[in-house]
Amino acid sequence: MTPDPISTYKPNEQELERASNSYLMSLIAVMAGMPLPIINLVATLIFYLGNRKSSWYVKWHCTQTLFSQLTLLIVNSIGFSWTLSVIFGSDILTNNYIGYMLTIVLFNLGEFIVTIYAAVQTRKGKPVSFWFWGTLTNMVCKPPIGSEGLNAPDIQTAYE
Amino acid sequence: MKAMLQFAAIVILFIATWFGFSRIDFVRIFHLNSINKKMERKIGDAIIDAIESGNDVIKSDSLDIIYNKIMSRLCSGTILNSDEIKLHLVKSDQINAYALPGNNIVINTRLIEKCDSASELCGIIAHETGHLELHHVMKRIIGETGISVITSMATNGNSVIAARIAKHLSTKAFERDQEREADAFAVKCLNAANIGKSGFENFMLKMAKTDGAIPDKLEWVSTHPDSKERVANIRSSKITSPKKYIQVLNDTEWAYLKKCAIQKQLVNSNLWK
Ligand SMILES: [Zn+2]
């Protein structure tokens, strides 16, 4: 199995900081995103667009953040509209509804913890490739030619 | 490929967590139903008040005893509490019975006139009880009037709106799926109470036959269409029939109820002296 391209890239100090910031940005988004899921996306999208012209390393991390935020956006939006329907619409409070809300709280929490971990590790120069989202990011963000194989640190994988 | 597998794993994890949480009966643990029920009861009281202010309700202790007998029998095979469901006899030429919020069931005098036995009447009541127990009534009111009307009704008890809701619930049909569910509930309930489904079936057949003859008086038929199809469903129901059948009301009790309904007023009774 070949190592992820992200783990073989040698970033400079500024890249480390910006990549790490993309996770911090998403942390704020997770906190705000629970009541209003659209904030998730807007915050991450702004950061993503702002770093479009950055180096591949920074872009990779921003993309990974964007993907994980998109996933949360979907489940949170379902929870949000379900809540509206319970309060204002024809749905009633059911175990299914409460179960769903607890599940998304748990997933948001999981995302929160993993994101903190990723922010810290990325700052230290040890990139974290999320499960699924990392794989997806690798498919979208192709590394620049010639960057592979440079001083490969250990592969870190965060499970979420 | 790898991404697909990982995606599937995450989706499965998510659904498994959701399913796991849903097994916990939060609604019961945190008494969420009692909050809903309290609100529902208040709305129900406002609606019943509105109906009673029209002076169209026939009330007496003798009738209460009969209602009690009917409900405790209907609920005997279930976990339902028979005291919670209240019956109301309303003077009306419409053949109709309908469920109202707060576990109230209105029976029009004309419907009892059309019933040939107490078990036929029990069939209708069991069906309406189904609408209550399956939360069809509240779901529908919330869906059709919005929660703001409901909360204001629960706090102020607006009689105009209350009357309008009663009118709406008595003349507009439920969804077909809900009718099917209420029928299934009724059959289960009737069998468990040793009443049996044949009375319910008979009444529906009668209604199917008169279909079109006096359409303006047949509210129950107009809100409960497809009688023939429903009878077929009830007949083919696989729920086991009771081993023995027990009369719900004795002949004098049934005669008294029927007389009250036909004369649209209380009649003298020496049943319980
Ligand atoms: Zn019905």
PDB file of N, CA, C and O in Angstrom, chain B residues 29-65:
ATOM      1  N   ILE B  29     -39.589   7.771  29.345  1.00  0.00           N
ATOM      2  CA  ILE B  29     -38.663   8.069  30.436  1.00  0.00           C
ATOM      3  C   ILE B  29     -38.802   9.510  30.909  1.00  0.00           C
ATOM      4  O   ILE B  29     -38.839   9.793  32.099  1.00  0.00           O
ATOM      5  N   PHE B  30     -38.889  10.431  29.957  1.00  0.00           N
ATOM      6  CA  PHE B  30     -38.937  11.846  30.339  1.00  0.00           C
ATOM      7  C   PHE B  30     -40.362  12.398  30.382  1.00  0.00           C
ATOM      8  O   PHE B  30     -40.567  13.609  30.398  1.00  0.00           O
ATOM      9  N   HIS B  31     -41.345  11.502  30.358  1.00  0.00           N
ATOM     10  CA  HIS B  31     -42.758  11.904  30.463  1.00  0.00           C
ATOM     11  C   HIS B  31     -43.137  12.961  29.437  1.00  0.00           C
ATOM     12  O   HIS B  31     -43.889  13.877  29.723  1.00  0.00           O
ATOM     13  N   LEU B  32     -42.572  12.838  28.235  1.00  0.00           N
ATOM     14  CA  LEU B  32     -42.867  13.835  27.211  1.00  0.00           C
ATOM     15  C   LEU B  32     -44.319  13.757  26.780  1.00  0.00           C
ATOM     16  O   LEU B  32     -44.921  14.744  26.393  1.00  0.00           O
ATOM     17  N   ASN B  33     -44.881  12.535  26.886  1.00  0.00           N
ATOM     18  CA  ASN B  33     -46.277  12.382  26.488  1.00  0.00           C
ATOM     19  C   ASN B  33     -47.220  13.138  27.400  1.00  0.00           C
ATOM     20  O   ASN B  33     -48.238  13.629  26.962  1.00  0.00           O
ATOM     21  N   SER B  34     -46.849  13.205  28.695  1.00  0.00           N
ATOM     22  CA  SER B  34     -47.771  13.845  29.617  1.00  0.00           C
ATOM     23  C   SER B  34     -47.881  15.337  29.324  1.00  0.00           C
ATOM     24  O   SER B  34     -48.925  15.943  29.537  1.00  0.00           O
ATOM     25  N   ILE B  35     -46.790  15.925  28.803  1.00  0.00           N
ATOM     26  CA  ILE B  35     -46.853  17.333  28.402  1.00  0.00           C
ATOM     27  C   ILE B  35     -47.800  17.479  27.214  1.00  0.00           C
ATOM     28  O   ILE B  35     -48.698  18.317  27.210  1.00  0.00           O
ATOM     29  N   ASN B  36     -47.598  16.599  26.233  1.00  0.00           N
ATOM     30  CA  ASN B  36     -48.478  16.612  25.069  1.00  0.00           C
ATOM     31  C   ASN B  36     -49.922  16.382  25.484  1.00  0.00           C
ATOM     32  O   ASN B  36     -50.835  17.029  24.998  1.00  0.00           O
ATOM     33  N   LYS B  37     -50.105  15.422  26.397  1.00  0.00           N
ATOM     34  CA  LYS B  37     -51.454  15.024  26.794  1.00  0.00           C
ATOM     35  C   LYS B  37     -52.170  16.151  27.520  1.00  0.00           C
ATOM     36  O   LYS B  37     -53.361  16.365  27.331  1.00  0.00           O
ATOM     37  N   LYS B  38     -51.414  16.870  28.349  1.00  0.00           N
ATOM     38  CA  LYS B  38     -52.016  17.955  29.107  1.00  0.00           C
ATOM     39  C   LYS B  38     -52.574  19.011  28.156  1.00  0.00           C
ATOM     40  O   LYS B  38     -53.692  19.484  28.311  1.00  0.00           O
ATOM     41  N   MET B  39     -51.761  19.339  27.141  1.00  0.00           N
ATOM     42  CA  MET B  39     -52.165  20.332  26.160  1.00  0.00           C
ATOM     43  C   MET B  39     -53.382  19.823  25.389  1.00  0.00           C
ATOM     44  O   MET B  39     -54.348  20.559  25.170  1.00  0.00           O
ATOM     45  N   GLU B  40     -53.308  18.543  25.040  1.00  0.00           N
ATOM     46  CA  GLU B  40     -54.384  17.937  24.269  1.00  0.00           C
ATOM     47  C   GLU B  40     -55.699  17.968  25.054  1.00  0.00           C
ATOM     48  O   GLU B  40     -56.751  18.273  24.509  1.00  0.00           O
ATOM     49  N   ARG B  41     -55.583  17.669  26.332  1.00  0.00           N
ATOM     50  CA  ARG B  41     -56.778  17.635  27.179  1.00  0.00           C
ATOM     51  C   ARG B  41     -57.431  19.011  27.255  1.00  0.00           C
ATOM     52  O   ARG B  41     -58.646  19.145  27.160  1.00  0.00           O
ATOM     53  N   LYS B  42     -56.589  20.045  27.370  1.00  0.00           N
ATOM     54  CA  LYS B  42     -57.123  21.410  27.448  1.00  0.00           C
ATOM     55  C   LYS B  42     -57.865  21.784  26.170  1.00  0.00           C
ATOM     56  O   LYS B  42     -58.931  22.395  26.212  1.00  0.00           O
ATOM     57  N   ILE B  43     -57.273  21.409  25.044  1.00  0.00           N
ATOM     58  CA  ILE B  43     -57.922  21.696  23.763  1.00  0.00           C
ATOM     59  C   ILE B  43     -59.231  20.932  23.669  1.00  0.00           C
ATOM     60  O   ILE B  43     -60.266  21.464  23.260  1.00  0.00           O
ATOM     61  N   GLY B  44     -59.167  19.657  24.102  1.00  0.00           N
ATOM     62  CA  GLY B  44     -60.364  18.826  24.085  1.00  0.00           C
ATOM     63  C   GLY B  44     -61.470  19.430  24.929  1.00  0.00           C
ATOM     64  O   GLY B  44     -62.632  19.509  24.505  1.00  0.00           O
ATOM     65  N   ASP B  45     -61.098  19.916  26.132  1.00  0.00           N
ATOM     66  CA  ASP B  45     -62.091  20.525  27.023  1.00  0.00           C
ATOM     67  C   ASP B  45     -62.738  21.736  26.358  1.00  0.00           C
ATOM     68  O   ASP B  45     -63.955  21.929  26.450  1.00  0.00           O
ATOM     69  N   ALA B  46     -61.907  22.560  25.694  1.00  0.00           N
ATOM     70  CA  ALA B  46     -62.440  23.753  25.026  1.00  0.00           C
ATOM     71  C   ALA B  46     -63.430  23.357  23.937  1.00  0.00           C
ATOM     72  O   ALA B  46     -64.482  23.994  23.777  1.00  0.00           O
ATOM     73  N   ILE B  47     -63.090  22.301  23.205  1.00  0.00           N
ATOM     74  CA  ILE B  47     -63.971  21.866  22.113  1.00  0.00           C
ATOM     75  C   ILE B  47     -65.278  21.303  22.666  1.00  0.00           C
ATOM     76  O   ILE B  47     -66.366  21.616  22.177  1.00  0.00           O
ATOM     77  N   ILE B  48     -65.157  20.487  23.717  1.00  0.00           N
ATOM     78  CA  ILE B  48     -66.368  19.912  24.323  1.00  0.00           C
ATOM     79  C   ILE B  48     -67.245  21.020  24.910  1.00  0.00           C
ATOM     80  O   ILE B  48     -68.467  21.006  24.757  1.00  0.00           O
ATOM     81  N   ASP B  49     -66.609  22.007  25.540  1.00  0.00           N
ATOM     82  CA  ASP B  49     -67.363  23.156  26.062  1.00  0.00           C
ATOM     83  C   ASP B  49     -68.149  23.833  24.948  1.00  0.00           C
ATOM     84  O   ASP B  49     -69.311  24.202  25.121  1.00  0.00           O
ATOM     85  N   ALA B  50     -67.486  24.004  23.810  1.00  0.00           N
ATOM     86  CA  ALA B  50     -68.137  24.657  22.671  1.00  0.00           C
ATOM     87  C   ALA B  50     -69.342  23.846  22.206  1.00  0.00           C
ATOM     88  O   ALA B  50     -70.398  24.410  21.896  1.00  0.00           O
ATOM     89  N   ILE B  51     -69.177  22.524  22.184  1.00  0.00           N
ATOM     90  CA  ILE B  51     -70.290  21.672  21.749  1.00  0.00           C
ATOM     91  C   ILE B  51     -71.424  21.718  22.784  1.00  0.00           C
ATOM     92  O   ILE B  51     -72.602  21.840  22.436  1.00  0.00           O
ATOM     93  N   GLU B  52     -71.031  21.659  24.053  1.00  0.00           N
ATOM     94  CA  GLU B  52     -72.054  21.642  25.104  1.00  0.00           C
ATOM     95  C   GLU B  52     -72.814  22.963  25.191  1.00  0.00           C
ATOM     96  O   GLU B  52     -73.992  22.992  25.550  1.00  0.00           O
ATOM     97  N   SER B  53     -72.141  24.065  24.853  1.00  0.00           N
ATOM     98  CA  SER B  53     -72.806  25.373  24.922  1.00  0.00           C
ATOM     99  C   SER B  53     -73.932  25.452  23.901  1.00  0.00           C
ATOM    100  O   SER B  53     -74.844  26.255  24.031  1.00  0.00           O
ATOM    101  N   GLY B  54     -73.877  24.616  22.875  1.00  0.00           N
ATOM    102  CA  GLY B  54     -74.954  24.566  21.891  1.00  0.00           C
ATOM    103  C   GLY B  54     -76.157  23.789  22.401  1.00  0.00           C
ATOM    104  O   GLY B  54     -77.150  23.656  21.695  1.00  0.00           O
ATOM    105  N   ASN B  55     -76.048  23.268  23.628  1.00  0.00           N
ATOM    106  CA  ASN B  55     -77.158  22.550  24.244  1.00  0.00           C
ATOM    107  C   ASN B  55     -77.559  21.294  23.488  1.00  0.00           C
ATOM    108  O   ASN B  55     -78.698  20.867  23.528  1.00  0.00           O
ATOM    109  N   ASP B  56     -76.620  20.712  22.790  1.00  0.00           N
ATOM    110  CA  ASP B  56     -76.947  19.561  21.965  1.00  0.00           C
ATOM    111  C   ASP B  56     -76.475  18.248  22.574  1.00  0.00           C
ATOM    112  O   ASP B  56     -76.610  17.202  21.972  1.00  0.00           O
ATOM    113  N   VAL B  57     -75.912  18.339  23.770  1.00  0.00           N
ATOM    114  CA  VAL B  57     -75.388  17.121  24.369  1.00  0.00           C
ATOM    115  C   VAL B  57     -76.408  16.542  25.340  1.00  0.00           C
ATOM    116  O   VAL B  57     -76.979  17.269  26.161  1.00  0.00           O
ATOM    117  N   ILE B  58     -76.667  15.259  25.210  1.00  0.00           N
ATOM    118  CA  ILE B  58     -77.570  14.584  26.150  1.00  0.00           C
ATOM    119  C   ILE B  58     -76.725  13.958  27.240  1.00  0.00           C
ATOM    120  O   ILE B  58     -75.835  13.155  26.957  1.00  0.00           O
ATOM    121  N   LYS B  59     -76.971  14.378  28.487  1.00  0.00           N
ATOM    122  CA  LYS B  59     -76.135  13.898  29.586  1.00  0.00           C
ATOM    123  C   LYS B  59     -76.999  13.338  30.711  1.00  0.00           C
ATOM    124  O   LYS B  59     -78.037  13.907  31.028  1.00  0.00           O
ATOM    125  N   SER B  60     -76.558  12.263  31.298  1.00  0.00           N
ATOM    126  CA  SER B  60     -77.209  11.787  32.518  1.00  0.00           C
ATOM    127  C   SER B  60     -76.312  10.770  33.198  1.00  0.00           C
ATOM    128  O   SER B  60     -75.393  10.230  32.572  1.00  0.00           O
ATOM    129  N   ASP B  61     -76.568  10.532  34.459  1.00  0.00           N
ATOM    130  CA  ASP B  61     -75.775   9.547  35.190  1.00  0.00           C
ATOM    131  C   ASP B  61     -75.969   8.157  34.602  1.00  0.00           C
ATOM    132  O   ASP B  61     -75.022   7.375  34.510  1.00  0.00           O
ATOM    133  N   SER B  62     -77.215   7.871  34.197  1.00  0.00           N
ATOM    134  CA  SER B  62     -77.485   6.559  33.610  1.00  0.00           C
ATOM    135  C   SER B  62     -76.643   6.357  32.353  1.00  0.00           C
ATOM    136  O   SER B  62     -76.067   5.294  32.130  1.00  0.00           O
ATOM    137  N   LEU B  63     -76.579   7.395  31.534  1.00  0.00           N
ATOM    138  CA  LEU B  63     -75.766   7.294  30.316  1.00  0.00           C
ATOM    139  C   LEU B  63     -74.297   7.101  30.669  1.00  0.00           C
ATOM    140  O   LEU B  63     -73.603   6.307  30.038  1.00  0.00           O
ATOM    141  N   ASP B  64     -73.851   7.830  31.703  1.00  0.00           N
ATOM    142  CA  ASP B  64     -72.445   7.681  32.110  1.00  0.00           C
ATOM    143  C   ASP B  64     -72.128   6.242  32.489  1.00  0.00           C
ATOM    144  O   ASP B  64     -71.057   5.728  32.165  1.00  0.00           O
ATOM    145  N   ILE B  65     -73.078   5.607  33.172  1.00  0.00           N
ATOM    146  CA  ILE B  65     -72.852   4.207  33.563  1.00  0.00           C
ATOM    147  C   ILE B  65     -72.728   3.331  32.319  1.00  0.00           C
ATOM    148  O   ILE B  65     -71.864   2.460  32.232  1.00  0.00           O
TER     149      ILE B  65
END
